[in-house]
PDB file of C-alpha atoms in Angstrom:
ATOM      1  CA  MET A   1      30.353 136.436 -46.843  1.00 84.00           C
ATOM      2  CA  LYS A   2      31.393 134.234 -43.921  1.00 96.00           C
ATOM      3  CA  LYS A   3      32.231 135.851 -40.613  1.00 97.00           C
ATOM      4  CA  VAL A   4      35.531 134.672 -39.183  1.00 98.00           C
ATOM      5  CA  LEU A   5      37.139 135.177 -35.774  1.00 98.00           C
ATOM      6  CA  VAL A   6      40.896 134.871 -35.312  1.00 98.00           C
ATOM      7  CA  THR A   7      42.038 134.714 -31.697  1.00 98.00           C
ATOM      8  CA  GLY A   8      45.632 135.868 -31.427  1.00 96.00           C
ATOM      9  CA  GLY A   9      45.258 137.445 -34.861  1.00 97.00           C
ATOM     10  CA  ALA A  10      47.852 140.153 -34.198  1.00 97.00           C
ATOM     11  CA  GLY A  11      50.654 137.625 -33.732  1.00 95.00           C
ATOM     12  CA  PHE A  12      53.043 136.386 -36.400  1.00 94.00           C
ATOM     13  CA  ILE A  13      51.003 133.442 -37.691  1.00 95.00           C
ATOM     14  CA  GLY A  14      47.639 135.059 -36.983  1.00 97.00           C
ATOM     15  CA  SER A  15      48.469 138.248 -38.867  1.00 97.00           C
ATOM     16  CA  HIS A  16      49.419 136.279 -41.983  1.00 98.00           C
ATOM     17  CA  LEU A  17      46.214 134.245 -41.738  1.00 98.00           C
ATOM     18  CA  VAL A  18      44.223 137.477 -41.390  1.00 98.00           C
ATOM     19  CA  GLU A  19      45.765 138.804 -44.638  1.00 98.00           C
ATOM     20  CA  LYS A  20      44.820 135.650 -46.545  1.00 98.00           C
ATOM     21  CA  LEU A  21      41.273 135.646 -45.179  1.00 98.00           C
ATOM     22  CA  VAL A  22      40.725 139.315 -46.050  1.00 98.00           C
ATOM     23  CA  ASP A  23      42.145 138.741 -49.541  1.00 98.00           C
ATOM     24  CA  LYS A  24      39.650 135.890 -50.009  1.00 97.00           C
ATOM     25  CA  GLY A  25      36.744 138.146 -49.023  1.00 97.00           C
ATOM     26  CA  TYR A  26      35.995 136.982 -45.490  1.00 98.00           C
ATOM     27  CA  ASP A  27      34.589 139.331 -42.845  1.00 98.00           C
ATOM     28  CA  VAL A  28      37.405 139.077 -40.280  1.00 98.00           C
ATOM     29  CA  THR A  29      37.359 139.916 -36.575  1.00 98.00           C
ATOM     30  CA  VAL A  30      40.513 139.660 -34.480  1.00 98.00           C
ATOM     31  CA  ILE A  31      40.724 139.489 -30.704  1.00 98.00           C
ATOM     32  CA  ASP A  32      44.161 139.942 -29.200  1.00 97.00           C
ATOM     33  CA  ASN A  33      45.617 141.361 -25.987  1.00 95.00           C
ATOM     34  CA  LEU A  34      48.674 142.713 -27.850  1.00 95.00           C
ATOM     35  CA  LEU A  35      50.975 141.331 -25.168  1.00 89.00           C
ATOM     36  CA  ARG A  36      53.545 140.593 -27.882  1.00 87.00           C
ATOM     37  CA  GLY A  37      52.721 143.588 -30.089  1.00 91.00           C
ATOM     38  CA  ASN A  38      50.693 143.964 -33.248  1.00 96.00           C
ATOM     39  CA  LYS A  39      51.964 142.381 -36.438  1.00 96.00           C
ATOM     40  CA  ILE A  40      48.874 143.119 -38.558  1.00 97.00           C
ATOM     41  CA  HIS A  41      50.091 144.941 -41.654  1.00 96.00           C
ATOM     42  CA  LYS A  42      48.919 148.539 -41.915  1.00 96.00           C
ATOM     43  CA  ASN A  43      47.188 147.771 -45.227  1.00 96.00           C
ATOM     44  CA  TYR A  44      44.870 145.325 -43.447  1.00 97.00           C
ATOM     45  CA  ILE A  45      44.114 147.006 -40.132  1.00 96.00           C
ATOM     46  CA  ASN A  46      41.232 149.033 -41.605  1.00 97.00           C
ATOM     47  CA  LYS A  47      39.792 145.978 -43.372  1.00 98.00           C
ATOM     48  CA  ILE A  48      39.123 144.010 -40.192  1.00 98.00           C
ATOM     49  CA  LYS A  49      37.344 144.493 -36.900  1.00 98.00           C
ATOM     50  CA  PHE A  50      39.924 144.524 -34.109  1.00 98.00           C
ATOM     51  CA  ILE A  51      38.964 143.879 -30.495  1.00 97.00           C
ATOM     52  CA  PHE A  52      41.512 144.472 -27.770  1.00 97.00           C
ATOM     53  CA  GLY A  53      40.943 141.788 -25.193  1.00 96.00           C
ATOM     54  CA  ASP A  54      41.991 138.570 -23.569  1.00 94.00           C
ATOM     55  CA  ILE A  55      40.308 135.279 -24.460  1.00 94.00           C
ATOM     56  CA  ARG A  56      40.206 134.456 -20.738  1.00 92.00           C
ATOM     57  CA  ASP A  57      37.554 137.176 -20.382  1.00 95.00           C
ATOM     58  CA  LYS A  58      34.528 134.897 -20.807  1.00 95.00           C
ATOM     59  CA  LYS A  59      31.950 137.667 -21.274  1.00 95.00           C
ATOM     60  CA  LYS A  60      33.985 139.455 -23.911  1.00 95.00           C
ATOM     61  CA  LEU A  61      34.799 136.223 -25.729  1.00 94.00           C
ATOM     62  CA  GLU A  62      31.155 135.134 -25.760  1.00 95.00           C
ATOM     63  CA  SER A  63      30.125 138.453 -27.310  1.00 94.00           C
ATOM     64  CA  VAL A  64      32.890 138.229 -29.918  1.00 94.00           C
ATOM     65  CA  ILE A  65      32.073 134.629 -30.887  1.00 95.00           C
ATOM     66  CA  LYS A  66      28.416 135.451 -31.481  1.00 92.00           C
ATOM     67  CA  ASN A  67      27.449 135.150 -35.176  1.00 92.00           C
ATOM     68  CA  ARG A  68      30.853 133.852 -36.312  1.00 96.00           C
ATOM     69  CA  GLN A  69      30.761 130.850 -38.628  1.00 97.00           C
ATOM     70  CA  ILE A  70      34.485 130.039 -38.415  1.00 98.00           C
ATOM     71  CA  ILE A  71      36.941 130.434 -35.528  1.00 98.00           C
ATOM     72  CA  PHE A  72      40.710 130.095 -35.831  1.00 98.00           C
ATOM     73  CA  HIS A  73      42.158 129.796 -32.329  1.00 97.00           C
ATOM     74  CA  LEU A  74      45.755 130.997 -32.408  1.00 96.00           C
ATOM     75  CA  ALA A  75      45.943 132.796 -29.069  1.00 95.00           C
ATOM     76  CA  ALA A  76      48.669 131.379 -26.868  1.00 87.00           C
ATOM     77  CA  TYR A  77      50.847 132.286 -23.959  1.00 79.00           C
ATOM     78  CA  LEU A  78      54.389 132.390 -25.321  1.00 74.00           C
ATOM     79  CA  GLY A  79      57.653 131.886 -23.531  1.00 72.00           C
ATOM     80  CA  VAL A  80      58.880 128.576 -22.174  1.00 73.00           C
ATOM     81  CA  GLU A  81      60.619 130.228 -19.229  1.00 78.00           C
ATOM     82  CA  GLU A  82      57.522 132.209 -18.284  1.00 72.00           C
ATOM     83  CA  VAL A  83      55.223 129.192 -18.480  1.00 70.00           C
ATOM     84  CA  ALA A  84      57.661 127.008 -16.534  1.00 77.00           C
ATOM     85  CA  SER A  85      58.006 129.556 -13.738  1.00 80.00           C
ATOM     86  CA  ASN A  86      54.280 130.348 -13.580  1.00 72.00           C
ATOM     87  CA  PRO A  87      52.274 127.281 -14.664  1.00 68.00           C
TER      88      PRO A  87
END
């Protein structure tokens, strides 16, 4: 079974990807700071490993990446106004 990491896996797109990966038998880990909430369906939350954290935390990210064969990077800072006012 391949070990997969999904950054931003609690977001809209990430949560749907997580469902598909779990359904296909992957060992899924999600790292997310939950800034925009958690959209992982309750039927899947106990089937994954969830890590609360920010991908800008280098130490945490390095420990999470260890032994993962596949990484889907979906973490992003959302909000055009926010990014424009604080680049």
